[in-house]
Every structure is written in structure tokens, then in C-alpha cells.
Coordinates of C-alpha atoms in Angstrom, one line a residue:
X15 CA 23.3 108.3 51.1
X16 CA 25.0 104.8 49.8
X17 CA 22.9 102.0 50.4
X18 CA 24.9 99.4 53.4
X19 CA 23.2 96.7 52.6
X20 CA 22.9 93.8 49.7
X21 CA 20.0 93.4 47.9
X22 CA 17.4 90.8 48.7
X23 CA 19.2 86.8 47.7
X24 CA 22.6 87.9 47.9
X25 CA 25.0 87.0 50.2
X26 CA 29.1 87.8 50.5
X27 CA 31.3 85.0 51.2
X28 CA 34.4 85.1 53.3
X29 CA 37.1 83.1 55.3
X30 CA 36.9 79.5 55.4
X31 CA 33.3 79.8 53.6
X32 CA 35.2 81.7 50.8
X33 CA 37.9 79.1 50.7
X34 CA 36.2 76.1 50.9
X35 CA 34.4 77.0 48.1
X36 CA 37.4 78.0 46.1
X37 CA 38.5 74.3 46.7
X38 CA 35.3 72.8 45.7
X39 CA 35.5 74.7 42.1
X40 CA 38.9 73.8 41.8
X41 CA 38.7 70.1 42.6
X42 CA 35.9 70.2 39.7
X43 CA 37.4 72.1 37.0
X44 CA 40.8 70.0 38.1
X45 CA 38.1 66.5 37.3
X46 CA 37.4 67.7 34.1
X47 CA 40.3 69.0 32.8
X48 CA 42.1 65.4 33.4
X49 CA 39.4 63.9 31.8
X50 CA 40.4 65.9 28.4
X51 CA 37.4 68.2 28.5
X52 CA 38.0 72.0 27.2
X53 CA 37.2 74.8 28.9
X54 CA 34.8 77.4 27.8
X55 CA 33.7 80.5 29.6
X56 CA 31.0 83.0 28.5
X57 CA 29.8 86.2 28.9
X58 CA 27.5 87.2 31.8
X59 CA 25.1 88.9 30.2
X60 CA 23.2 87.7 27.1
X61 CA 20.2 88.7 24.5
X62 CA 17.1 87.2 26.1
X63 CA 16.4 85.4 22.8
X64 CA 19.0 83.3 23.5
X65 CA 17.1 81.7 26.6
X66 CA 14.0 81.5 24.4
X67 CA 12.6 78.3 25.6
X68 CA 14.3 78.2 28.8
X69 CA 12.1 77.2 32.1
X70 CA 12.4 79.5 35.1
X71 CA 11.0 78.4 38.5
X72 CA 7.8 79.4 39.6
X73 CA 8.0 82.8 40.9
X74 CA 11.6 83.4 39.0
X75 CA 12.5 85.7 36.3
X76 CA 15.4 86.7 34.6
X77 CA 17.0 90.2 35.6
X78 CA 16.5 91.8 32.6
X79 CA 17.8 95.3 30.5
X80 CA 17.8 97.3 27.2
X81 CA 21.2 96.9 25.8
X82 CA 23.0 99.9 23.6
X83 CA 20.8 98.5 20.5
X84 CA 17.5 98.5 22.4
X85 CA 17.2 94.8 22.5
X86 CA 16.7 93.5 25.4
X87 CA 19.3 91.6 27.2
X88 CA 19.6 89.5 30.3
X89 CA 22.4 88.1 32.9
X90 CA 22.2 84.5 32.3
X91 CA 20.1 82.2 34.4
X92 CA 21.5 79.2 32.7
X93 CA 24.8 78.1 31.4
X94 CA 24.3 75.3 28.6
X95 CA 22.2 78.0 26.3
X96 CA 25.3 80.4 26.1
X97 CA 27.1 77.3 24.9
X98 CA 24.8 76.5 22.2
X99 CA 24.6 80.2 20.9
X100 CA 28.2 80.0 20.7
X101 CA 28.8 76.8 18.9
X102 CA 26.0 78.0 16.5
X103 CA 28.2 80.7 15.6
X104 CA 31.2 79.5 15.4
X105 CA 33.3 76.4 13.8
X106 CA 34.1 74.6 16.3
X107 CA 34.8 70.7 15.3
X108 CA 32.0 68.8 16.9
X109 CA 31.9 66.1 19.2
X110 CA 33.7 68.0 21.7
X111 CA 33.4 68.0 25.6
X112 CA 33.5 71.0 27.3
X113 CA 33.6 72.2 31.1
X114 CA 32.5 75.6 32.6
X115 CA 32.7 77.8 35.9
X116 CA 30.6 80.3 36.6
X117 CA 27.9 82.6 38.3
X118 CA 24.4 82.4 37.1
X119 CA 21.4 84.9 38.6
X120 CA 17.3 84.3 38.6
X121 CA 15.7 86.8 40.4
X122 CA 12.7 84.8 43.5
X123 CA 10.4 86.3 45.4
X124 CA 11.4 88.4 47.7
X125 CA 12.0 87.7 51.9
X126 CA 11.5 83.8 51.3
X127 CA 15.0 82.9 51.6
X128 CA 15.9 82.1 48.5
X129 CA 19.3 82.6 46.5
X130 CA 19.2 84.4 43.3
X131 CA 23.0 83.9 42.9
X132 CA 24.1 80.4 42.5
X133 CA 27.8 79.1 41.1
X134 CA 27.4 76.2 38.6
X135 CA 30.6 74.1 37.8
X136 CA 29.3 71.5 34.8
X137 CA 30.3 69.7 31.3
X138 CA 28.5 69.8 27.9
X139 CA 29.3 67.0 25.6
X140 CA 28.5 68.1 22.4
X141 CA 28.0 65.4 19.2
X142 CA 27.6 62.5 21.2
X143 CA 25.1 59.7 21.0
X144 CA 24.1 56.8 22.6
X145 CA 24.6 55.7 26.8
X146 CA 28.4 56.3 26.6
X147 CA 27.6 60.2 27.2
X148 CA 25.5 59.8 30.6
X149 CA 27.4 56.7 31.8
X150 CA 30.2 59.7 31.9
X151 CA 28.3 61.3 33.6
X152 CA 27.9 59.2 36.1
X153 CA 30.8 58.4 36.1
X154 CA 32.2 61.9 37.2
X155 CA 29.1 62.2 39.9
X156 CA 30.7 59.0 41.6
X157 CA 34.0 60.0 41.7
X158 CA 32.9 63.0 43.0
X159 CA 30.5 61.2 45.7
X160 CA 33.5 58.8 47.0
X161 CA 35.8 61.8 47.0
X162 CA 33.6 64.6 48.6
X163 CA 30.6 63.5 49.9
X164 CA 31.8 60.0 51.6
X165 CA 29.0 58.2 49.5
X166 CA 26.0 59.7 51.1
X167 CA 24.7 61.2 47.4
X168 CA 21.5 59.3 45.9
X169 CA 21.5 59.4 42.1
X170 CA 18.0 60.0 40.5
X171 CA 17.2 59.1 37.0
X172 CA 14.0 59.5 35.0
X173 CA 13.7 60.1 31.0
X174 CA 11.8 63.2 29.7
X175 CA 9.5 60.9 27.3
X176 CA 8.1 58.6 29.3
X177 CA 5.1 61.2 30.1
X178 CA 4.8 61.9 26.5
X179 CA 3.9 58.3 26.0
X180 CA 1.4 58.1 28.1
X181 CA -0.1 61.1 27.2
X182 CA -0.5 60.1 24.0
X183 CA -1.4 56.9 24.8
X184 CA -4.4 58.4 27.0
X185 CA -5.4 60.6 23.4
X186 CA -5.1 63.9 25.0
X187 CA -4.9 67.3 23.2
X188 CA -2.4 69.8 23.9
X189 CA -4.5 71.5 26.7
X190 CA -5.8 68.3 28.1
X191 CA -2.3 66.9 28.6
X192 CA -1.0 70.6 29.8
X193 CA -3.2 69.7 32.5
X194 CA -2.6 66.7 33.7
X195 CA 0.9 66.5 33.7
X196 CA 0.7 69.8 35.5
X197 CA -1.3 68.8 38.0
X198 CA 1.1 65.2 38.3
X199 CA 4.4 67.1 38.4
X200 CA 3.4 69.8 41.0
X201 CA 1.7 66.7 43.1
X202 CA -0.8 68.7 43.3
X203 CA -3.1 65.7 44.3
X204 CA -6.8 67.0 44.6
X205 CA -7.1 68.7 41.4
X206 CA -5.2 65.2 39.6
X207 CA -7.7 63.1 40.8
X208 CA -10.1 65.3 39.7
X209 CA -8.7 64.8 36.6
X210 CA -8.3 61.5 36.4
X211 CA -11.6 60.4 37.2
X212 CA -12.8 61.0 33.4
X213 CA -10.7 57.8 33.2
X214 CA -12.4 55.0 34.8
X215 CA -13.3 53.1 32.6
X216 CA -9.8 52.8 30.5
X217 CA -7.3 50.4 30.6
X218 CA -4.6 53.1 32.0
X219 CA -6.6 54.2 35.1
X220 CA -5.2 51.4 37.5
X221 CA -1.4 53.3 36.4
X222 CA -2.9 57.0 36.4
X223 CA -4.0 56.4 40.2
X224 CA -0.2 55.3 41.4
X225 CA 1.4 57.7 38.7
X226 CA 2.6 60.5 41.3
X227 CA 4.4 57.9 43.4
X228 CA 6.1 56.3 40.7
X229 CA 9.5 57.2 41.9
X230 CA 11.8 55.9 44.8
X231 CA 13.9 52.2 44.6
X232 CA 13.9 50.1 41.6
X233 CA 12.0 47.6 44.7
X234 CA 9.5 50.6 45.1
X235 CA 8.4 51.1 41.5
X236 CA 8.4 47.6 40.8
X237 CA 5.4 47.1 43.6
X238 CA 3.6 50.0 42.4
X239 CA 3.3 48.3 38.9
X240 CA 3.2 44.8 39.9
X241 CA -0.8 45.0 38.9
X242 CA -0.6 47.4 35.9
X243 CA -0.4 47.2 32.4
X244 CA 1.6 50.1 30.4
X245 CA 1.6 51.0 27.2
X246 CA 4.3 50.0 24.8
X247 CA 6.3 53.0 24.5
X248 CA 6.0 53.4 28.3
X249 CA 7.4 49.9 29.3
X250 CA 10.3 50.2 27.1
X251 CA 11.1 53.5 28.6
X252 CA 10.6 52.1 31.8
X253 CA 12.5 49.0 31.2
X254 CA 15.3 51.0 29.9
X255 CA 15.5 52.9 33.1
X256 CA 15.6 49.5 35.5
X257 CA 18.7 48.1 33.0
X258 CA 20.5 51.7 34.0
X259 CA 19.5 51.4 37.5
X260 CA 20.7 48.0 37.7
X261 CA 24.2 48.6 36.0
X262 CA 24.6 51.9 38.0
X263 CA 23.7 50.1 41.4
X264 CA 26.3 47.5 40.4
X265 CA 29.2 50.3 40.4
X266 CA 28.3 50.7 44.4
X267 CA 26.6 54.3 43.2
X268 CA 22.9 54.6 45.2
X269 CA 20.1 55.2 42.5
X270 CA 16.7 55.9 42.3
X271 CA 14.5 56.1 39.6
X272 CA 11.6 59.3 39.2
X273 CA 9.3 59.2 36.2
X274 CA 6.6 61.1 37.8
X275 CA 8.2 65.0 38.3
X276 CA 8.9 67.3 35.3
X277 CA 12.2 67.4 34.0
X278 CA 14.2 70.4 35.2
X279 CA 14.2 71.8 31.5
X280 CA 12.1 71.7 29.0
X281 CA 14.3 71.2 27.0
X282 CA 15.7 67.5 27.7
X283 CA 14.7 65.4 25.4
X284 CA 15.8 61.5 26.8
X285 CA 17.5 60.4 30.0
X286 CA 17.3 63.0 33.0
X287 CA 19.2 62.5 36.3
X288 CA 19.7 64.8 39.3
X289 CA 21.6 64.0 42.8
X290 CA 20.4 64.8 46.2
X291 CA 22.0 64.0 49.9
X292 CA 19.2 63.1 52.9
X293 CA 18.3 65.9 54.9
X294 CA 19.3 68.6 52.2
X295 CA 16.7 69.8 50.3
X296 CA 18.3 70.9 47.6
X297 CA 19.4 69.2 44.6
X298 CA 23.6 69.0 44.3
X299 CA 23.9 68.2 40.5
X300 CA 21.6 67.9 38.1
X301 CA 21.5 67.2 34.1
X302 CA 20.1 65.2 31.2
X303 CA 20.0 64.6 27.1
X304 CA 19.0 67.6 25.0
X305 CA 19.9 66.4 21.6
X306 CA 17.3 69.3 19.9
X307 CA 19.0 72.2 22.0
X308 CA 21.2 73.8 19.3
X309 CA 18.4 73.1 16.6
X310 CA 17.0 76.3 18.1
X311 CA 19.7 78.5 17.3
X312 CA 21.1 77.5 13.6
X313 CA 18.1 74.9 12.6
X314 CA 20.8 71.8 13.4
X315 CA 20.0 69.0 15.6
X316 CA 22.8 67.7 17.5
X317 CA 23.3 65.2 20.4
X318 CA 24.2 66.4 23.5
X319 CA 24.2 65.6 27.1
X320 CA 25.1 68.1 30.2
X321 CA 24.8 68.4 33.7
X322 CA 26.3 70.9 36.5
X323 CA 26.8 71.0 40.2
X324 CA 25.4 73.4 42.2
X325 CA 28.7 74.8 44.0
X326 CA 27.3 76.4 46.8
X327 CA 24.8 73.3 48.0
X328 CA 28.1 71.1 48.0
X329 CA 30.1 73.8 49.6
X330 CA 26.9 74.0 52.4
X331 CA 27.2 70.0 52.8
X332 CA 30.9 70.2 52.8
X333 CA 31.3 72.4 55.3
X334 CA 28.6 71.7 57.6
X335 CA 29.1 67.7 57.4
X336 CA 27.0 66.2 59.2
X337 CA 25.3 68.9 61.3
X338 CA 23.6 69.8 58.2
X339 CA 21.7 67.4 57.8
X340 CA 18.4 68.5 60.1
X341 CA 16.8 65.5 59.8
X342 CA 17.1 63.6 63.1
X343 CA 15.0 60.1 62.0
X344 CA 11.2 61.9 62.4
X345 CA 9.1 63.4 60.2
X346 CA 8.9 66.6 61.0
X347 CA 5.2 68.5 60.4
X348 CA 4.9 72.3 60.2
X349 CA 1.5 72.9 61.8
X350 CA -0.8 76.2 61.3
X351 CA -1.5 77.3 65.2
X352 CA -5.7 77.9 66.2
X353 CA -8.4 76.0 64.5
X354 CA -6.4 74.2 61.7
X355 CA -4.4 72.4 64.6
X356 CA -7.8 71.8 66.9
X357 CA -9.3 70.2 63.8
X358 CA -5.9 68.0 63.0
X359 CA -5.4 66.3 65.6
X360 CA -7.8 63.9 66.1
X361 CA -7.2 63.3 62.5
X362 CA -3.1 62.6 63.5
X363 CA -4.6 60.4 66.6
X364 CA -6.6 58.2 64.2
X365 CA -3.5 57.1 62.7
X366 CA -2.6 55.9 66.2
X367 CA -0.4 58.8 67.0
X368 CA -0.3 59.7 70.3
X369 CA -1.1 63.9 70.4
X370 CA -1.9 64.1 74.2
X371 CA 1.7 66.4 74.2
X372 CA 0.5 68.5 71.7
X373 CA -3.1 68.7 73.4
X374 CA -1.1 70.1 76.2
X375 CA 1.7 71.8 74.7
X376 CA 1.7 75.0 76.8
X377 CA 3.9 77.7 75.2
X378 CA 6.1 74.8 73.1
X379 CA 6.1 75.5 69.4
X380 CA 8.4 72.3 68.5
X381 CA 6.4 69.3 70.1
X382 CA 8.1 65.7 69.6
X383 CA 5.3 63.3 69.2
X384 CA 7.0 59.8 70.2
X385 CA 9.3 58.8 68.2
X386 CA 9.0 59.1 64.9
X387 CA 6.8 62.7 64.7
X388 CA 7.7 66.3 65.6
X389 CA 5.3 69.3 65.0
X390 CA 5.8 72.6 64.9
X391 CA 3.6 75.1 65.6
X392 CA 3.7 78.1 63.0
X393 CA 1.1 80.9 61.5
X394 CA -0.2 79.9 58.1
X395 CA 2.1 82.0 55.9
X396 CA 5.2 80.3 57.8
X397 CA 4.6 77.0 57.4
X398 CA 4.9 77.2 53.3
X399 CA 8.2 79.1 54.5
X400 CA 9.8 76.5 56.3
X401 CA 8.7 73.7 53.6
X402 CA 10.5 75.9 50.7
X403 CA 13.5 76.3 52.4
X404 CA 13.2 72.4 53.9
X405 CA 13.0 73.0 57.4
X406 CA 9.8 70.5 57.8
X407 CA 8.9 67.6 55.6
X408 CA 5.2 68.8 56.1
X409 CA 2.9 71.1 56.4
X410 CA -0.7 71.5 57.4
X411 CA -2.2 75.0 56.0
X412 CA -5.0 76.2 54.5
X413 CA -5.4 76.4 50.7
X414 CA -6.3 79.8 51.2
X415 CA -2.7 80.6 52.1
X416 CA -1.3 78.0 49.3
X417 CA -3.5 80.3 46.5
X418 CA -2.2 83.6 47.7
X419 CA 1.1 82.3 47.7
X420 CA 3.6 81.2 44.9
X421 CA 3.8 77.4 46.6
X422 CA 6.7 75.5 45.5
X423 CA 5.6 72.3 47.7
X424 CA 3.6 69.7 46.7
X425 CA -0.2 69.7 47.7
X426 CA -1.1 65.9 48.5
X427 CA -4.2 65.4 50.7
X428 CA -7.5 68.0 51.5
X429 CA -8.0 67.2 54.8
X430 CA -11.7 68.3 54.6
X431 CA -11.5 70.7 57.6
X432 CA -11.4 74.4 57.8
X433 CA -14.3 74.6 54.8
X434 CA -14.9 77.7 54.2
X435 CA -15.3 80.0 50.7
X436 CA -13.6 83.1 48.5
X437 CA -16.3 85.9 48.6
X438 CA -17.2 89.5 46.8
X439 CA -19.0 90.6 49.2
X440 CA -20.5 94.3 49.5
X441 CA -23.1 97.2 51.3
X442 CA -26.8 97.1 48.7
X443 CA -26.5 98.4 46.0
X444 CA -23.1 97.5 44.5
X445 CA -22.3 97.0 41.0
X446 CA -19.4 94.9 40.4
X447 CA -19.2 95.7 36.7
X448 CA -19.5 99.5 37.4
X449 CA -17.2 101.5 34.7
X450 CA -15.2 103.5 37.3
X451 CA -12.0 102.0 39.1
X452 CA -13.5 100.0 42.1
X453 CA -11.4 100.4 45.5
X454 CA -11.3 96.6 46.7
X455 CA -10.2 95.8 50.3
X456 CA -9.0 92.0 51.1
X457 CA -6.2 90.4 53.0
X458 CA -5.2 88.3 49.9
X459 CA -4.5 90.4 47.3
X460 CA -3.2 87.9 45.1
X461 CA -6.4 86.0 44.9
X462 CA -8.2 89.5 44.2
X463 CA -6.5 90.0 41.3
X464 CA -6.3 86.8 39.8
X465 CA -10.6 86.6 39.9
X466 CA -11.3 90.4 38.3
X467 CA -8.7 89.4 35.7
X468 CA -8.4 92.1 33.3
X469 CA -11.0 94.6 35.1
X470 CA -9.3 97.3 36.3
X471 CA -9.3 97.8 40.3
X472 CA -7.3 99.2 43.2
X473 CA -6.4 96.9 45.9
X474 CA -6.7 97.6 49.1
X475 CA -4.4 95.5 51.6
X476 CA -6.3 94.7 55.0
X477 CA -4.9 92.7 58.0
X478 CA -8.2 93.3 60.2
X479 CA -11.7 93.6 60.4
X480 CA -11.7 93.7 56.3
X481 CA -15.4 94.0 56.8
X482 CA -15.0 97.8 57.9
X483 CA -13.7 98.9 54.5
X484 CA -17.5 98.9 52.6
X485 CA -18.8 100.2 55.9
X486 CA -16.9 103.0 56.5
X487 CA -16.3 104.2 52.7
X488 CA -12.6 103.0 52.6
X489 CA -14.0 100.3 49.6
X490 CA -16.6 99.8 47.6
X491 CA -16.4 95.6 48.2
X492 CA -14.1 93.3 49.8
X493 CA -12.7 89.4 48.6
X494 CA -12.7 88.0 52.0
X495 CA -13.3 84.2 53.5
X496 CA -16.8 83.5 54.9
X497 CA -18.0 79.9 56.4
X498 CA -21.0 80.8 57.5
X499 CA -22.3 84.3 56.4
X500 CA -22.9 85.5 60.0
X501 CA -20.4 88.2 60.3
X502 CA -21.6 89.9 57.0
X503 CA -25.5 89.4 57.4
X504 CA -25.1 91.1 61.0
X505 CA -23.0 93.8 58.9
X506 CA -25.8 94.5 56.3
X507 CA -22.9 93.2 53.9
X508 CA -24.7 90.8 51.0
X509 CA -22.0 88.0 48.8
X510 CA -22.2 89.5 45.2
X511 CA -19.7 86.5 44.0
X512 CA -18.8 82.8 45.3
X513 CA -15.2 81.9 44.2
X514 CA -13.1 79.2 45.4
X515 CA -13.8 76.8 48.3
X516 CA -11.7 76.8 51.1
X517 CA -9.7 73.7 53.1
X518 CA -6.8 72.6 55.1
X519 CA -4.3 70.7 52.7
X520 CA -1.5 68.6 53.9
X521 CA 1.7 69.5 51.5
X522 CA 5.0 68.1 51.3
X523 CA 8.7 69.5 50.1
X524 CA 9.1 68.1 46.9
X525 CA 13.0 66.3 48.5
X526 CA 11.8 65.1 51.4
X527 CA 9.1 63.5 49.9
X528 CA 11.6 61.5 48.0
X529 CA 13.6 61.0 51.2
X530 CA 11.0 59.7 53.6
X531 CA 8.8 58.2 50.7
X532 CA 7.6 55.2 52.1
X533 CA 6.9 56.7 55.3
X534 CA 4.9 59.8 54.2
X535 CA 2.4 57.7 51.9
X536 CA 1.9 55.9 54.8
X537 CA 0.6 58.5 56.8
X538 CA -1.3 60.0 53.6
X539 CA -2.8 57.0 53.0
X540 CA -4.0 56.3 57.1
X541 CA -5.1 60.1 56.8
X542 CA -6.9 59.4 53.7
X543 CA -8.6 56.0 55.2
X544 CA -9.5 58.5 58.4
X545 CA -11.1 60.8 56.0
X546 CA -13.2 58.4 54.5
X547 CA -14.7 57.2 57.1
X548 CA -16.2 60.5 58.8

């Protein structure tokens, strides 16, 4: 029987959908081609090798096959490493500026709403040095901003060394800096302050604890530094950045500056900028300098600087206007339903929110908290759902949920509540280093797998009692979540293992952090100061 249906990410576009977007490709390629720039267009599918180096999301990979020759190939999930494999084997006259249309794929995770087909119309400019490259750049996103997007686009800037400097300023090795910046570019809070605290007692520790909200209006970075000291490198960088700001600001363009997320690719190498509209949470264009790029594929380092649009987020914005923009002026909070909410809200009220309509919410799931709060009401698993695809600005879940999960937010605040613990827990007598294949029974598989590693084991999904499986022979242990111990003790179950501890997390999508900045940190840092004092 022929399968009816498209696979998972896909979508078919028809009508004025179709149309539009026909238009927006055309009024890009049309931009470029008046601006002198030459077309190129490349093949769909590639050897793998060729993306050697090239970052995929979390959770992404390439879609991937053997090729008549038995090397492996791959249809492209980029479209600037085609271009250098071609101008590494051919002789074309560099500097040259080139423009592109065309379909790239990344295969997500499945049933979270994601695309894995996106249209990217861009330009490479090949052989050129110096600002004159990303000032084009700019210059193209503008034109494109007053013409499309009635001046509503924010520009974001950043440079790809600026944590390099203060890495190496800080004396870290490679692992020790792999780390950090890890922890700092997925804002993933608890485990960077952990971090940092090794660093007390250096000069750099008054920037390493405002580092992750070093981004937002030349204004806002300025008061996060106004008491710190950076290292050389770093202020240049930095000082660099405010000129650009400045000279971009003074061409009516909106900008922001970022030096605290990772650059899109690993391979930039200088200035990095990407464009976003309020209440979309998804980036429209994005680009940068890559001047090593085409050293990987004939040993010759040339200067470059690209960027591309996402065609289907402008077509989304363009067609939707303003009705797509969800945000209505609050911040909207997804909420896990049951004990996480009981143990929230008088965390929310000591920040002088008034939750008496969520205490007596009834059988509402969106509840508007005054003015400027709305919570939503969602199972655990849901609320990372609605944060990826940028539904809510926040969420309140447990980390439990976050570690089985491939979480794309950004985790900023334990809200010490819901404590709890990762067990192995079994019937007397158990061996966990047994030789045979152990039968495991959990509700988070994930998490199973990650702690016996390499050990060999069949995993059992539960969505129950998982305490039953030992009991009635259907495992020989269990990964579960215990508080207390009760439940197991009064099972004649003993804990053969501890793993990781257990809280409620507050996370944020990584846009509309950036687009309700000022007003998030203030809520972290009440929650924090509420925290504190219990």
C-alpha cells in the first residue's frame, strides 16, 4: 500500500503560501543580482567530507547514504560548504560575490515540531577583507527590513573571538574551556556557576558572573561592565563592536550586540550577526566572517564573509503580519500542572505577583496573572514543547524532564523545589555488574542509558507503577526517581546506585530571552533573592 502521508518535518506548500514565497525568493535573488553578485547553484547531495567541521543543532543530523563508490554521501544541511568545495576545485578569479537559492535538509527529532526542510536565499563574498564585506551585509539586511518587514527586524552582532580571549585570558585547557563556554552558551546557569566559583579570587570573576547577560542594547552592555575590568584582547573586541553598533544605529537599522551565545558555526572566525523580529522565535538571517573556511578544502586561507535568509521564517512573518507575532506585552510562563505548580507559587507571589487566579484556576489552563504575566498550565514533557517552538517565554519543569530530553532552551534558575534523586534501585540480591544482558525498566530511558554507558542492557519503557517490573519478574532493576525511599522500602526494593539529584528549573527560549531581557532577569533575579532567603 503507498504511504498518504509526508514524513515527519515536511510540509507541502500551496496557494497564496506557495506564491508568497515564490515572491520572497524572487525579491532576493532580484537584490542581489542588481548588486552585481553571480549566481551559483549546487548540487543537493554532497560527500559528507565536505561538511567536515560543520555544526549541526542538538538533536540534528544529516540524512545520510552510500553513494555508487561506497563513500558516504549526504543532502546538504548547509549551503556556504558546497561553495568552498567548489571554488577549491575550480579557477575561479577570486574576490568574487556570489548569491544562491536553494533547499537545505537536517533531519530533528521527531513529533517536536520542527522543520527539517528549510529554503536559504544568501551571498558569499569570497576574497574580501576588512569591514567593507559585513557593512554589505548590512546593508542588504536594511534594504530588505524597510522593504519587507516595515523596520520591525533587530540586527544582532557579536564576534566569534571575543570568548577565545577570555578563555585564554582565564588560562584554561582545552577541556576546561570546552566547559565553560558550554555551560555559558547553552545558559545553562547552575552548572556555570558551578564553574565559576573556582574563580573568586581572580581579577575576571566580577565579568564571569554577568557574562551570560552580556547581550541586549549598546545602553545594556555598557551597565553590565560599568564595574569590570576586561582583558586586553577582550576590550578591543568589545570596543570594536560599540563603533559598529554605533555606525549601524546611525543608518536608522535597530542593533543589538550578543557576545555571550556561540556563534551559529564553528567555523566563523571574526564578526557574527544574525536578525530576529519580536514575538518570532526564530532567527530570519543570519551570517558572519569565515576567512579559514576554504583552508579546509585546498590548504588556502581566504577571506570571506556570508550570510542567508531563512525563506520560510520571512515568508511566515510576511504573511501572517502582525497576527504572528504571539506576544501580546506579557511574559508568558509554561507551568508543569501538580506539585511543581503548588511549590511555585508562593515563589511567583514573593515577587509581588498576585497568583490568587491561579490558586483558583478551576479547569483554566491559560491563566493571565495581572498585567504583565500569563501561565499556562502544561504536563512536564509539554512545557519544553512549547518553549522550542516559542509558544512561552518560560517554563517551569523539572530537570528530570530537561535530562531525558534533547532541551534546546536555556536553563537559568534551580528553583530548589521538587528535590528528589535518579535511582538503581532493585529486589536483594542484585548484581548490577552481572555478565548477562540485564532487563531494566524506567520511565526515562534516556537517562538509563546515558549512566550504564557502554554495559550492555535492555530497556524497558514504563509509564506506571515502574516499581512492579523487579517485583513481578518483568526486570531485574529499575532507574526511577525516589525523594524519600518510602515507596521502595515498603516494596522490599533496596537503591543499588545514587545518580543525579533532581529539581524544578526555571528555562527560557533562547529569542525571547533576548526579546524581554530586561524583564526576565528581573524576575530571575527577585526569584533568586526569594530563594535565598528560605
Amino acid at each position: 500500500m503507498v504511504q498518504k502521508q509526508l514524513p515527519t518535518g515536511f510540509r507541502d506548500d500551496i496557494g497564496a503560501v506557495a506564491e508568497r514565497k515564490d515572491d520572497v525568493s524572487q525579491y532576493l535573488l532580484s537584490l542581489c543580482r542588481n548588486r552585481q553578485y553571480t549566481k551559483i547553484s549546487t548540487p543537493l547531495v554532497e560527500y559528507k567530507d565536505v561538511f567536515n567541521g560543520y555544526t549541526l543543532g542538538r538533536g540534528q543530523h544529516m540524512y545520510e547514504f552510500f553513494g555508487s563508490s561506497d563513500a558516504s554521501v549526504v543532502i546538504r544541511p548547509d549551503l556556504t560548504m558546497p561553495i568552498g568545495r567548489f571554488l577549491a576545485t575550480t579557477n575561479i578569479e577570486l574576490p568574487r560575490k556570489f548569491y544562491y537559492l536553494g533547499d537545505v535538509l537536517m533531519k530533528n527529532k521527531q513529533h517536536r515540531g520542527d522543520i527539517n526542510q528549510v529554503t536559504q536565499g544568501g551571498i558569499e563574498m569570497v576574497g574580501y577583507e576588512g569591514i567593507d564585506a559585513e557593512l554589505e551585509c548590512f546593508a542588504i539586511i536594511k534594504e530588505v527590513n524597510e522593504s519587507q518587514l516595515n523596520n520591525t527586524l533587530l540586527l544582532e552582532i557579536g564576534d566569534a573571538r571575543f570568548s577565545r580571549a577570555i578563555t585564554d585570558a582565564l588560562g584554561l585547557t582545552d577541556g576546561e574551556r570546552t566547559d565553560l563556554l558550554d555551560a555559558l552558551f547553552t545558559k545553562y546557569l547552575p552548572r556555570y556557576n558551578e564553574l565559576i566559583s573556582e574563580f573568586k579570587n581572580n581579577a575576571l570573576y566580577p565579568f564571569l558572573m554577568i557574562w551570560p547577560r552580556l547581550f541586549g542594547t549598546v545602553n545594556d552592555i555598557k551597565n553590565e561592565l560599568s564595574q569590570v575590568i576586561l582583558p586586553a584582547g577582550a576590550q578591543r573586541i568589545l570596543d570594536s563592536l560599540m563603533d559598529l553598533a554605533g555606525q549601524i544605529e546611525a543608518t536608522g537599522q535597530q542593533v543589538r550586540i550578543d557576545v555571550s551565545t556561540e556563534p551559529l558555526q564553528s567555523y566563523y572566525t571574526g564578526l557574527t550577526f544574525r536578525g530576529y523580529v519580536d514575538g518570532v522565535s526564530q532567527y530570519i538571517v543570519s551570517g558572519g566572517r569565515y576567512d579559514g573556511l576554504l583552508s579546509g578544502f585546498d590548504g588556502t586561507p581566504m577571506p570571506s564573509v556570508g550570510m542567508a535568509f531563512n525563506i520560510d521564517v520571512l515568508t511566515d512573518v510576511l504573511m501572517q503580519g502582525e497576527s504572528n507575532i504571539q506576544d501580546n506585552g506579557k511574559l508568558r510562563i509554561a507551568l508543569t500542572k501538580g506539585r511543581v505548580e503548588k511549590d511555585f507559587i508562593p515563589l511567583l507571589e514573593s515577587c509581588g505577583i498576585d497568583c490568587e487566579p491561579l490558586r483558583n484556576k478551576a479547569r483554566k489552563l491559560i491563566i493571565p496573572l495581572g498585567d504583565s504575566v500569563e501561565v499556562i498550565l502544561a504536563k512536564g514533557p509539554d512545557v519544553t514543547t512549547y518553549l522550542n517552538n516559542g509558544v512561552v517565554d518560560l517554563g517551569i519543569v523539572g530537570s528530570d524532564v530537561l535530562d531525558e530530553q534533547d532541551n534546546t532552551s536555556y536553563e537559568m534558575l534551580d528553583l530548589k523545589t521538587g528535590q528528589c534523586q535518579f535511582i538503581l534501585a532493585s529486589l536483594e540480591g542484585y548484581n548490577p555488574k552481572e555478565g548477562r544482558r540485564q532487563r531494566i525498566g524506567t520511565k526515562y530511558p534516556t537517562i538509563t542509558k546515558q549512566y550504564f554507558g557502554s554495559q550492555d542492557v535492555e530497556i524497558i519503557k514504563i509509564e506506571g507503577s515502574v516499581e512492579l517490573a523487579p517485583l513481578v519478574g518483568l526486570a531485574d532493576a529499575i532507574v526511577d526517581i525516589t525523594e524519600t525511599g518510602t515507596t521502595l522500602r515498603e516494596n522490599n526494593l533496596k537503591i543499588y546506585d545514587w545518580l543525579q539529584p533532581i529539581s524544578t528549573r526555571l528555562v527560557a527560549n533562547p529569542l525571547a530571552l533576548k526579546q524581554k531581557r530586561n524583564t526576565i532577569f528581573a524576575l530571575i533575579d527577585q526569584l533568586q533573592s526569594a530563594i535565598d532567603k528560605k
